Amino acid sequence: GNYTSRIKMKSQDEIGQLANAFNQMADKIVENMGELKRTDKLRRELIANVSHDLRSPLASIQGYLETILMKDSSLTTAQRKKYLQTIFDNTVKLNKLVSELFELSKYDAKQIQAKPEPFSIAELTQDVVMKFKPAAELHDVNLMANVPKDLPMVFADIGLIERALTNLIENALRYTPEKGSVKVELAKHDDKIGVVISDTVKGSPEEVLGLCTHELKGGKLVRLSKQARESVLQGNERMAGDALRVL
């Protein structure tokens, strides 16, 4: 049907109230349909990204196993150990990806509910940043954290927020070239605390836009505001300014 049609009725009698209720119902249907389309698009993007992430370790495992099978008698103990360690590392990566997919399916089925509690977002951010320091140094990336000392406690699910921070920083480090930098900043905005993660990833603003047009809000992944997306297209360094917001 045509869900864009609306009843034009200005009277305040029962007919007018009925028309108003119909218009509100139509607005809600359009809103829900738009949300379903956005969710479906996100799901397709996720499947494409996960498929790519799965192919890399699988190809590596297959390649090293073929090498071991073909050159079994000529491999030294050190070479064999190196190949097996690489295979093991890739199986660990695969296991992590599969576990994340399983958890995502549970979120999608609403089998996991957020459990908010008061905690220090400043301490959590520092802990997560410190966890990635060795990886950043290994890839010659400068990982920085700007955390004010006077930030208040926040009320949120600490596990979900930690996972979101971990994923954002991990992705930033993955796409940032050598000699680049990743910056994590916290700032108080009225009754909210914003977490800004910016990096020096290469590419045009339009290419980067696809990586940072969503935010985690109340445990849900939603679209960024128009102002935030325009900030990205203008090449603003704080391009991920609304990437995560603790409510």
PDB file of N, CA, C and O in Angstrom, residues 118-193:
ATOM      1  N   PRO A 118      26.648   1.332  38.094  1.00  0.00           N
ATOM      2  CA  PRO A 118      27.565   2.483  38.136  1.00  0.00           C
ATOM      3  C   PRO A 118      29.021   2.030  38.078  1.00  0.00           C
ATOM      4  O   PRO A 118      29.404   1.053  38.725  1.00  0.00           O
ATOM      5  N   PHE A 119      29.831   2.715  37.261  1.00  0.00           N
ATOM      6  CA  PHE A 119      31.263   2.405  37.197  1.00  0.00           C
ATOM      7  C   PHE A 119      32.002   3.611  36.637  1.00  0.00           C
ATOM      8  O   PHE A 119      31.393   4.548  36.098  1.00  0.00           O
ATOM      9  N   SER A 120      33.312   3.577  36.745  1.00  0.00           N
ATOM     10  CA  SER A 120      34.155   4.665  36.255  1.00  0.00           C
ATOM     11  C   SER A 120      34.534   4.413  34.804  1.00  0.00           C
ATOM     12  O   SER A 120      35.312   3.497  34.511  1.00  0.00           O
ATOM     13  N   ILE A 121      33.990   5.207  33.892  1.00  0.00           N
ATOM     14  CA  ILE A 121      34.330   5.066  32.479  1.00  0.00           C
ATOM     15  C   ILE A 121      35.784   5.462  32.236  1.00  0.00           C
ATOM     16  O   ILE A 121      36.431   4.954  31.324  1.00  0.00           O
ATOM     17  N   ALA A 122      36.321   6.361  33.092  1.00  0.00           N
ATOM     18  CA  ALA A 122      37.719   6.783  32.953  1.00  0.00           C
ATOM     19  C   ALA A 122      38.660   5.610  33.218  1.00  0.00           C
ATOM     20  O   ALA A 122      39.591   5.348  32.441  1.00  0.00           O
ATOM     21  N   GLU A 123      38.419   4.874  34.302  1.00  0.00           N
ATOM     22  CA  GLU A 123      39.263   3.722  34.631  1.00  0.00           C
ATOM     23  C   GLU A 123      39.120   2.624  33.590  1.00  0.00           C
ATOM     24  O   GLU A 123      40.114   2.004  33.191  1.00  0.00           O
ATOM     25  N   LEU A 124      37.893   2.379  33.143  1.00  0.00           N
ATOM     26  CA  LEU A 124      37.675   1.343  32.133  1.00  0.00           C
ATOM     27  C   LEU A 124      38.410   1.679  30.841  1.00  0.00           C
ATOM     28  O   LEU A 124      39.066   0.820  30.239  1.00  0.00           O
ATOM     29  N   THR A 125      38.318   2.935  30.414  1.00  0.00           N
ATOM     30  CA  THR A 125      38.993   3.352  29.184  1.00  0.00           C
ATOM     31  C   THR A 125      40.505   3.198  29.293  1.00  0.00           C
ATOM     32  O   THR A 125      41.168   2.706  28.374  1.00  0.00           O
ATOM     33  N   GLN A 126      41.063   3.609  30.434  1.00  0.00           N
ATOM     34  CA  GLN A 126      42.503   3.468  30.645  1.00  0.00           C
ATOM     35  C   GLN A 126      42.915   1.998  30.587  1.00  0.00           C
ATOM     36  O   GLN A 126      43.943   1.651  29.998  1.00  0.00           O
ATOM     37  N   ASP A 127      42.126   1.119  31.204  1.00  0.00           N
ATOM     38  CA  ASP A 127      42.442  -0.315  31.205  1.00  0.00           C
ATOM     39  C   ASP A 127      42.425  -0.890  29.794  1.00  0.00           C
ATOM     40  O   ASP A 127      43.309  -1.662  29.411  1.00  0.00           O
ATOM     41  N   VAL A 128      41.408  -0.513  29.005  1.00  0.00           N
ATOM     42  CA  VAL A 128      41.304  -1.037  27.641  1.00  0.00           C
ATOM     43  C   VAL A 128      42.453  -0.517  26.776  1.00  0.00           C
ATOM     44  O   VAL A 128      43.040  -1.269  25.997  1.00  0.00           O
ATOM     45  N   VAL A 129      42.791   0.767  26.935  1.00  0.00           N
ATOM     46  CA  VAL A 129      43.903   1.342  26.161  1.00  0.00           C
ATOM     47  C   VAL A 129      45.215   0.647  26.507  1.00  0.00           C
ATOM     48  O   VAL A 129      46.012   0.305  25.621  1.00  0.00           O
ATOM     49  N   MET A 130      45.451   0.414  27.796  1.00  0.00           N
ATOM     50  CA  MET A 130      46.684  -0.261  28.219  1.00  0.00           C
ATOM     51  C   MET A 130      46.769  -1.665  27.642  1.00  0.00           C
ATOM     52  O   MET A 130      47.852  -2.159  27.328  1.00  0.00           O
ATOM     53  N   LYS A 131      45.615  -2.314  27.488  1.00  0.00           N
ATOM     54  CA  LYS A 131      45.595  -3.665  26.931  1.00  0.00           C
ATOM     55  C   LYS A 131      46.111  -3.694  25.489  1.00  0.00           C
ATOM     56  O   LYS A 131      46.699  -4.682  25.043  1.00  0.00           O
ATOM     57  N   PHE A 132      45.895  -2.581  24.763  1.00  0.00           N
ATOM     58  CA  PHE A 132      46.299  -2.527  23.359  1.00  0.00           C
ATOM     59  C   PHE A 132      47.652  -1.855  23.150  1.00  0.00           C
ATOM     60  O   PHE A 132      48.118  -1.766  22.012  1.00  0.00           O
ATOM     61  N   LYS A 133      48.283  -1.366  24.205  1.00  0.00           N
ATOM     62  CA  LYS A 133      49.576  -0.703  24.071  1.00  0.00           C
ATOM     63  C   LYS A 133      50.633  -1.576  23.397  1.00  0.00           C
ATOM     64  O   LYS A 133      51.330  -1.119  22.482  1.00  0.00           O
ATOM     65  N   PRO A 134      50.804  -2.841  23.840  1.00  0.00           N
ATOM     66  CA  PRO A 134      51.826  -3.683  23.191  1.00  0.00           C
ATOM     67  C   PRO A 134      51.573  -3.876  21.699  1.00  0.00           C
ATOM     68  O   PRO A 134      52.514  -3.820  20.892  1.00  0.00           O
ATOM     69  N   ALA A 135      50.311  -4.104  21.301  1.00  0.00           N
ATOM     70  CA  ALA A 135      49.985  -4.284  19.886  1.00  0.00           C
ATOM     71  C   ALA A 135      50.259  -3.010  19.097  1.00  0.00           C
ATOM     72  O   ALA A 135      50.765  -3.059  17.971  1.00  0.00           O
ATOM     73  N   ALA A 136      49.963  -1.858  19.697  1.00  0.00           N
ATOM     74  CA  ALA A 136      50.211  -0.581  19.025  1.00  0.00           C
ATOM     75  C   ALA A 136      51.709  -0.364  18.813  1.00  0.00           C
ATOM     76  O   ALA A 136      52.144   0.052  17.733  1.00  0.00           O
ATOM     77  N   GLU A 137      52.505  -0.649  19.847  1.00  0.00           N
ATOM     78  CA  GLU A 137      53.956  -0.482  19.739  1.00  0.00           C
ATOM     79  C   GLU A 137      54.537  -1.445  18.709  1.00  0.00           C
ATOM     80  O   GLU A 137      55.456  -1.094  17.974  1.00  0.00           O
ATOM     81  N   LEU A 138      53.974  -2.667  18.643  1.00  0.00           N
ATOM     82  CA  LEU A 138      54.453  -3.663  17.691  1.00  0.00           C
ATOM     83  C   LEU A 138      54.249  -3.197  16.255  1.00  0.00           C
ATOM     84  O   LEU A 138      55.090  -3.457  15.379  1.00  0.00           O
ATOM     85  N   HIS A 139      53.144  -2.481  15.982  1.00  0.00           N
ATOM     86  CA  HIS A 139      52.845  -1.995  14.631  1.00  0.00           C
ATOM     87  C   HIS A 139      53.263  -0.540  14.441  1.00  0.00           C
ATOM     88  O   HIS A 139      52.886   0.088  13.449  1.00  0.00           O
ATOM     89  N   ASP A 140      54.039  -0.008  15.405  1.00  0.00           N
ATOM     90  CA  ASP A 140      54.564   1.353  15.314  1.00  0.00           C
ATOM     91  C   ASP A 140      53.440   2.376  15.161  1.00  0.00           C
ATOM     92  O   ASP A 140      53.490   3.278  14.315  1.00  0.00           O
ATOM     93  N   VAL A 141      52.407   2.217  15.980  1.00  0.00           N
ATOM     94  CA  VAL A 141      51.279   3.154  16.008  1.00  0.00           C
ATOM     95  C   VAL A 141      51.230   3.795  17.388  1.00  0.00           C
ATOM     96  O   VAL A 141      51.346   3.123  18.408  1.00  0.00           O
ATOM     97  N   ASN A 142      51.085   5.105  17.414  1.00  0.00           N
ATOM     98  CA  ASN A 142      51.032   5.833  18.677  1.00  0.00           C
ATOM     99  C   ASN A 142      49.598   5.829  19.223  1.00  0.00           C
ATOM    100  O   ASN A 142      48.718   6.500  18.689  1.00  0.00           O
ATOM    101  N   LEU A 143      49.355   5.043  20.265  1.00  0.00           N
ATOM    102  CA  LEU A 143      48.037   4.949  20.888  1.00  0.00           C
ATOM    103  C   LEU A 143      47.996   5.865  22.106  1.00  0.00           C
ATOM    104  O   LEU A 143      48.755   5.673  23.058  1.00  0.00           O
ATOM    105  N   MET A 144      47.109   6.873  22.069  1.00  0.00           N
ATOM    106  CA  MET A 144      47.050   7.878  23.132  1.00  0.00           C
ATOM    107  C   MET A 144      45.669   7.885  23.783  1.00  0.00           C
ATOM    108  O   MET A 144      44.672   7.542  23.157  1.00  0.00           O
ATOM    109  N   ALA A 145      45.636   8.281  25.054  1.00  0.00           N
ATOM    110  CA  ALA A 145      44.366   8.422  25.767  1.00  0.00           C
ATOM    111  C   ALA A 145      44.325   9.761  26.469  1.00  0.00           C
ATOM    112  O   ALA A 145      45.254  10.127  27.177  1.00  0.00           O
ATOM    113  N   ASN A 146      43.249  10.503  26.262  1.00  0.00           N
ATOM    114  CA  ASN A 146      43.048  11.781  26.927  1.00  0.00           C
ATOM    115  C   ASN A 146      41.827  11.646  27.839  1.00  0.00           C
ATOM    116  O   ASN A 146      40.685  11.712  27.382  1.00  0.00           O
ATOM    117  N   VAL A 147      42.085  11.398  29.120  1.00  0.00           N
ATOM    118  CA  VAL A 147      41.009  11.118  30.073  1.00  0.00           C
ATOM    119  C   VAL A 147      41.041  12.155  31.195  1.00  0.00           C
ATOM    120  O   VAL A 147      41.949  12.137  32.029  1.00  0.00           O
ATOM    121  N   PRO A 148      40.072  13.060  31.245  1.00  0.00           N
ATOM    122  CA  PRO A 148      40.021  14.050  32.336  1.00  0.00           C
ATOM    123  C   PRO A 148      39.871  13.361  33.694  1.00  0.00           C
ATOM    124  O   PRO A 148      39.290  12.280  33.801  1.00  0.00           O
ATOM    125  N   LYS A 149      40.401  13.997  34.728  1.00  0.00           N
ATOM    126  CA  LYS A 149      40.386  13.393  36.064  1.00  0.00           C
ATOM    127  C   LYS A 149      39.068  13.597  36.807  1.00  0.00           C
ATOM    128  O   LYS A 149      38.788  12.887  37.762  1.00  0.00           O
ATOM    129  N   ASP A 150      38.269  14.570  36.383  1.00  0.00           N
ATOM    130  CA  ASP A 150      37.068  14.913  37.145  1.00  0.00           C
ATOM    131  C   ASP A 150      35.787  14.322  36.564  1.00  0.00           C
ATOM    132  O   ASP A 150      34.686  14.819  36.820  1.00  0.00           O
ATOM    133  N   LEU A 151      35.901  13.256  35.782  1.00  0.00           N
ATOM    134  CA  LEU A 151      34.706  12.668  35.184  1.00  0.00           C
ATOM    135  C   LEU A 151      33.878  11.921  36.225  1.00  0.00           C
ATOM    136  O   LEU A 151      34.431  11.212  37.073  1.00  0.00           O
ATOM    137  N   PRO A 152      32.556  12.042  36.174  1.00  0.00           N
ATOM    138  CA  PRO A 152      31.701  11.330  37.139  1.00  0.00           C
ATOM    139  C   PRO A 152      31.544   9.861  36.754  1.00  0.00           C
ATOM    140  O   PRO A 152      31.975   9.427  35.681  1.00  0.00           O
ATOM    141  N   MET A 153      30.913   9.106  37.624  1.00  0.00           N
ATOM    142  CA  MET A 153      30.595   7.710  37.333  1.00  0.00           C
ATOM    143  C   MET A 153      29.490   7.688  36.273  1.00  0.00           C
ATOM    144  O   MET A 153      28.717   8.642  36.128  1.00  0.00           O
ATOM    145  N   VAL A 154      29.410   6.589  35.542  1.00  0.00           N
ATOM    146  CA  VAL A 154      28.339   6.422  34.562  1.00  0.00           C
ATOM    147  C   VAL A 154      27.505   5.208  34.952  1.00  0.00           C
ATOM    148  O   VAL A 154      27.948   4.355  35.734  1.00  0.00           O
ATOM    149  N   PHE A 155      26.308   5.139  34.406  1.00  0.00           N
ATOM    150  CA  PHE A 155      25.402   4.027  34.698  1.00  0.00           C
ATOM    151  C   PHE A 155      25.123   3.299  33.390  1.00  0.00           C
ATOM    152  O   PHE A 155      24.369   3.777  32.548  1.00  0.00           O
ATOM    153  N   ALA A 156      25.765   2.148  33.199  1.00  0.00           N
ATOM    154  CA  ALA A 156      25.636   1.400  31.946  1.00  0.00           C
ATOM    155  C   ALA A 156      26.091  -0.033  32.187  1.00  0.00           C
ATOM    156  O   ALA A 156      26.527  -0.390  33.287  1.00  0.00           O
ATOM    157  N   ASP A 157      25.977  -0.849  31.153  1.00  0.00           N
ATOM    158  CA  ASP A 157      26.462  -2.229  31.232  1.00  0.00           C
ATOM    159  C   ASP A 157      27.963  -2.213  30.969  1.00  0.00           C
ATOM    160  O   ASP A 157      28.405  -2.005  29.839  1.00  0.00           O
ATOM    161  N   ILE A 158      28.759  -2.443  32.000  1.00  0.00           N
ATOM    162  CA  ILE A 158      30.210  -2.325  31.873  1.00  0.00           C
ATOM    163  C   ILE A 158      30.780  -3.332  30.874  1.00  0.00           C
ATOM    164  O   ILE A 158      31.726  -3.040  30.140  1.00  0.00           O
ATOM    165  N   GLY A 159      30.190  -4.521  30.816  1.00  0.00           N
ATOM    166  CA  GLY A 159      30.676  -5.531  29.880  1.00  0.00           C
ATOM    167  C   GLY A 159      30.462  -5.122  28.435  1.00  0.00           C
ATOM    168  O   GLY A 159      31.361  -5.283  27.591  1.00  0.00           O
ATOM    169  N   LEU A 160      29.276  -4.579  28.131  1.00  0.00           N
ATOM    170  CA  LEU A 160      28.984  -4.156  26.764  1.00  0.00           C
ATOM    171  C   LEU A 160      29.817  -2.950  26.369  1.00  0.00           C
ATOM    172  O   LEU A 160      30.293  -2.855  25.228  1.00  0.00           O
ATOM    173  N   ILE A 161      30.002  -2.017  27.290  1.00  0.00           N
ATOM    174  CA  ILE A 161      30.810  -0.840  26.991  1.00  0.00           C
ATOM    175  C   ILE A 161      32.277  -1.237  26.766  1.00  0.00           C
ATOM    176  O   ILE A 161      32.927  -0.730  25.848  1.00  0.00           O
ATOM    177  N   GLU A 162      32.776  -2.149  27.585  1.00  0.00           N
ATOM    178  CA  GLU A 162      34.155  -2.612  27.401  1.00  0.00           C
ATOM    179  C   GLU A 162      34.316  -3.286  26.042  1.00  0.00           C
ATOM    180  O   GLU A 162      35.314  -3.080  25.342  1.00  0.00           O
ATOM    181  N   ARG A 163      33.325  -4.074  25.653  1.00  0.00           N
ATOM    182  CA  ARG A 163      33.396  -4.753  24.352  1.00  0.00           C
ATOM    183  C   ARG A 163      33.362  -3.748  23.218  1.00  0.00           C
ATOM    184  O   ARG A 163      34.095  -3.887  22.227  1.00  0.00           O
ATOM    185  N   ALA A 164      32.514  -2.719  23.344  1.00  0.00           N
ATOM    186  CA  ALA A 164      32.433  -1.699  22.299  1.00  0.00           C
ATOM    187  C   ALA A 164      33.754  -0.941  22.172  1.00  0.00           C
ATOM    188  O   ALA A 164      34.257  -0.721  21.068  1.00  0.00           O
ATOM    189  N   LEU A 165      34.333  -0.552  23.313  1.00  0.00           N
ATOM    190  CA  LEU A 165      35.625   0.135  23.296  1.00  0.00           C
ATOM    191  C   LEU A 165      36.709  -0.744  22.682  1.00  0.00           C
ATOM    192  O   LEU A 165      37.525  -0.291  21.873  1.00  0.00           O
ATOM    193  N   THR A 166      36.714  -2.006  23.081  1.00  0.00           N
ATOM    194  CA  THR A 166      37.708  -2.955  22.564  1.00  0.00           C
ATOM    195  C   THR A 166      37.605  -3.078  21.052  1.00  0.00           C
ATOM    196  O   THR A 166      38.611  -3.017  20.337  1.00  0.00           O
ATOM    197  N   ASN A 167      36.392  -3.248  20.547  1.00  0.00           N
ATOM    198  CA  ASN A 167      36.197  -3.410  19.105  1.00  0.00           C
ATOM    199  C   ASN A 167      36.597  -2.153  18.336  1.00  0.00           C
ATOM    200  O   ASN A 167      37.232  -2.231  17.277  1.00  0.00           O
ATOM    201  N   LEU A 168      36.239  -0.971  18.869  1.00  0.00           N
ATOM    202  CA  LEU A 168      36.553   0.281  18.183  1.00  0.00           C
ATOM    203  C   LEU A 168      38.061   0.525  18.127  1.00  0.00           C
ATOM    204  O   LEU A 168      38.603   0.907  17.089  1.00  0.00           O
ATOM    205  N   ILE A 169      38.733   0.303  19.250  1.00  0.00           N
ATOM    206  CA  ILE A 169      40.185   0.519  19.281  1.00  0.00           C
ATOM    207  C   ILE A 169      40.896  -0.517  18.421  1.00  0.00           C
ATOM    208  O   ILE A 169      41.849  -0.204  17.693  1.00  0.00           O
ATOM    209  N   GLU A 170      40.431  -1.756  18.491  1.00  0.00           N
ATOM    210  CA  GLU A 170      41.032  -2.824  17.689  1.00  0.00           C
ATOM    211  C   GLU A 170      40.915  -2.521  16.196  1.00  0.00           C
ATOM    212  O   GLU A 170      41.868  -2.687  15.432  1.00  0.00           O
ATOM    213  N   ASN A 171      39.735  -2.058  15.759  1.00  0.00           N
ATOM    214  CA  ASN A 171      39.543  -1.704  14.351  1.00  0.00           C
ATOM    215  C   ASN A 171      40.394  -0.503  13.953  1.00  0.00           C
ATOM    216  O   ASN A 171      40.952  -0.459  12.845  1.00  0.00           O
ATOM    217  N   ALA A 172      40.498   0.475  14.849  1.00  0.00           N
ATOM    218  CA  ALA A 172      41.316   1.658  14.549  1.00  0.00           C
ATOM    219  C   ALA A 172      42.779   1.257  14.352  1.00  0.00           C
ATOM    220  O   ALA A 172      43.447   1.733  13.426  1.00  0.00           O
ATOM    221  N   LEU A 173      43.282   0.385  15.220  1.00  0.00           N
ATOM    222  CA  LEU A 173      44.674  -0.066  15.100  1.00  0.00           C
ATOM    223  C   LEU A 173      44.873  -0.898  13.840  1.00  0.00           C
ATOM    224  O   LEU A 173      45.922  -0.838  13.199  1.00  0.00           O
ATOM    225  N   ARG A 174      43.859  -1.660  13.474  1.00  0.00           N
ATOM    226  CA  ARG A 174      43.979  -2.536  12.308  1.00  0.00           C
ATOM    227  C   ARG A 174      44.145  -1.738  11.019  1.00  0.00           C
ATOM    228  O   ARG A 174      44.891  -2.128  10.120  1.00  0.00           O
ATOM    229  N   TYR A 175      43.452  -0.588  10.909  1.00  0.00           N
ATOM    230  CA  TYR A 175      43.467   0.171   9.660  1.00  0.00           C
ATOM    231  C   TYR A 175      44.410   1.367   9.676  1.00  0.00           C
ATOM    232  O   TYR A 175      44.538   2.058   8.670  1.00  0.00           O
ATOM    233  N   THR A 176      45.051   1.618  10.811  1.00  0.00           N
ATOM    234  CA  THR A 176      45.984   2.740  10.887  1.00  0.00           C
ATOM    235  C   THR A 176      47.368   2.302  10.413  1.00  0.00           C
ATOM    236  O   THR A 176      47.898   1.301  10.904  1.00  0.00           O
ATOM    237  N   PRO A 177      47.985   3.016   9.477  1.00  0.00           N
ATOM    238  CA  PRO A 177      49.304   2.624   8.969  1.00  0.00           C
ATOM    239  C   PRO A 177      50.415   2.899   9.983  1.00  0.00           C
ATOM    240  O   PRO A 177      50.193   3.576  11.003  1.00  0.00           O
ATOM    241  N   GLU A 178      51.592   2.368   9.714  1.00  0.00           N
ATOM    242  CA  GLU A 178      52.759   2.608  10.570  1.00  0.00           C
ATOM    243  C   GLU A 178      53.025   4.112  10.671  1.00  0.00           C
ATOM    244  O   GLU A 178      52.760   4.866   9.749  1.00  0.00           O
ATOM    245  N   LYS A 179      53.544   4.514  11.828  1.00  0.00           N
ATOM    246  CA  LYS A 179      53.813   5.924  12.145  1.00  0.00           C
ATOM    247  C   LYS A 179      52.520   6.730  12.344  1.00  0.00           C
ATOM    248  O   LYS A 179      52.582   7.940  12.562  1.00  0.00           O
ATOM    249  N   GLY A 180      51.387   6.054  12.270  1.00  0.00           N
ATOM    250  CA  GLY A 180      50.122   6.738  12.468  1.00  0.00           C
ATOM    251  C   GLY A 180      49.787   6.832  13.946  1.00  0.00           C
ATOM    252  O   GLY A 180      50.585   6.470  14.821  1.00  0.00           O
ATOM    253  N   SER A 181      48.593   7.317  14.242  1.00  0.00           N
ATOM    254  CA  SER A 181      48.197   7.473  15.637  1.00  0.00           C
ATOM    255  C   SER A 181      46.721   7.162  15.822  1.00  0.00           C
ATOM    256  O   SER A 181      45.916   7.341  14.902  1.00  0.00           O
ATOM    257  N   VAL A 182      46.393   6.688  17.009  1.00  0.00           N
ATOM    258  CA  VAL A 182      45.009   6.439  17.413  1.00  0.00           C
ATOM    259  C   VAL A 182      44.799   7.169  18.732  1.00  0.00           C
ATOM    260  O   VAL A 182      45.580   7.001  19.668  1.00  0.00           O
ATOM    261  N   LYS A 183      43.774   8.000  18.791  1.00  0.00           N
ATOM    262  CA  LYS A 183      43.536   8.804  19.982  1.00  0.00           C
ATOM    263  C   LYS A 183      42.175   8.462  20.586  1.00  0.00           C
ATOM    264  O   LYS A 183      41.174   8.417  19.882  1.00  0.00           O
ATOM    265  N   VAL A 184      42.163   8.218  21.893  1.00  0.00           N
ATOM    266  CA  VAL A 184      40.929   7.949  22.623  1.00  0.00           C
ATOM    267  C   VAL A 184      40.708   9.093  23.608  1.00  0.00           C
ATOM    268  O   VAL A 184      41.568   9.377  24.435  1.00  0.00           O
ATOM    269  N   GLU A 185      39.563   9.761  23.488  1.00  0.00           N
ATOM    270  CA  GLU A 185      39.277  10.924  24.334  1.00  0.00           C
ATOM    271  C   GLU A 185      37.924  10.779  25.014  1.00  0.00           C
ATOM    272  O   GLU A 185      36.968  10.291  24.412  1.00  0.00           O
ATOM    273  N   LEU A 186      37.868  11.225  26.263  1.00  0.00           N
ATOM    274  CA  LEU A 186      36.605  11.279  27.000  1.00  0.00           C
ATOM    275  C   LEU A 186      36.271  12.740  27.282  1.00  0.00           C
ATOM    276  O   LEU A 186      37.162  13.530  27.571  1.00  0.00           O
ATOM    277  N   ALA A 187      34.994  13.068  27.196  1.00  0.00           N
ATOM    278  CA  ALA A 187      34.571  14.445  27.475  1.00  0.00           C
ATOM    279  C   ALA A 187      33.139  14.429  27.973  1.00  0.00           C
ATOM    280  O   ALA A 187      32.313  13.644  27.501  1.00  0.00           O
ATOM    281  N   LYS A 188      32.858  15.312  28.932  1.00  0.00           N
ATOM    282  CA  LYS A 188      31.514  15.407  29.494  1.00  0.00           C
ATOM    283  C   LYS A 188      30.689  16.407  28.712  1.00  0.00           C
ATOM    284  O   LYS A 188      31.139  17.517  28.439  1.00  0.00           O
ATOM    285  N   HIS A 189      29.483  16.008  28.306  1.00  0.00           N
ATOM    286  CA  HIS A 189      28.570  16.878  27.587  1.00  0.00           C
ATOM    287  C   HIS A 189      27.231  16.850  28.319  1.00  0.00           C
ATOM    288  O   HIS A 189      26.463  15.891  28.183  1.00  0.00           O
ATOM    289  N   ASP A 190      26.955  17.876  29.097  1.00  0.00           N
ATOM    290  CA  ASP A 190      25.729  17.930  29.903  1.00  0.00           C
ATOM    291  C   ASP A 190      25.656  16.702  30.810  1.00  0.00           C
ATOM    292  O   ASP A 190      26.532  16.497  31.632  1.00  0.00           O
ATOM    293  N   ASP A 191      24.632  15.861  30.593  1.00  0.00           N
ATOM    294  CA  ASP A 191      24.488  14.687  31.448  1.00  0.00           C
ATOM    295  C   ASP A 191      25.007  13.423  30.764  1.00  0.00           C
ATOM    296  O   ASP A 191      24.672  12.312  31.153  1.00  0.00           O
ATOM    297  N   LYS A 192      25.830  13.587  29.743  1.00  0.00           N
ATOM    298  CA  LYS A 192      26.384  12.446  29.019  1.00  0.00           C
ATOM    299  C   LYS A 192      27.904  12.519  29.009  1.00  0.00           C
ATOM    300  O   LYS A 192      28.491  13.590  29.199  1.00  0.00           O
ATOM    301  N   ILE A 193      28.540  11.387  28.785  1.00  0.00           N
ATOM    302  CA  ILE A 193      29.986  11.339  28.601  1.00  0.00           C
ATOM    303  C   ILE A 193      30.244  10.765  27.219  1.00  0.00           C
ATOM    304  O   ILE A 193      29.813   9.655  26.906  1.00  0.00           O
TER     305      ILE A 193
END
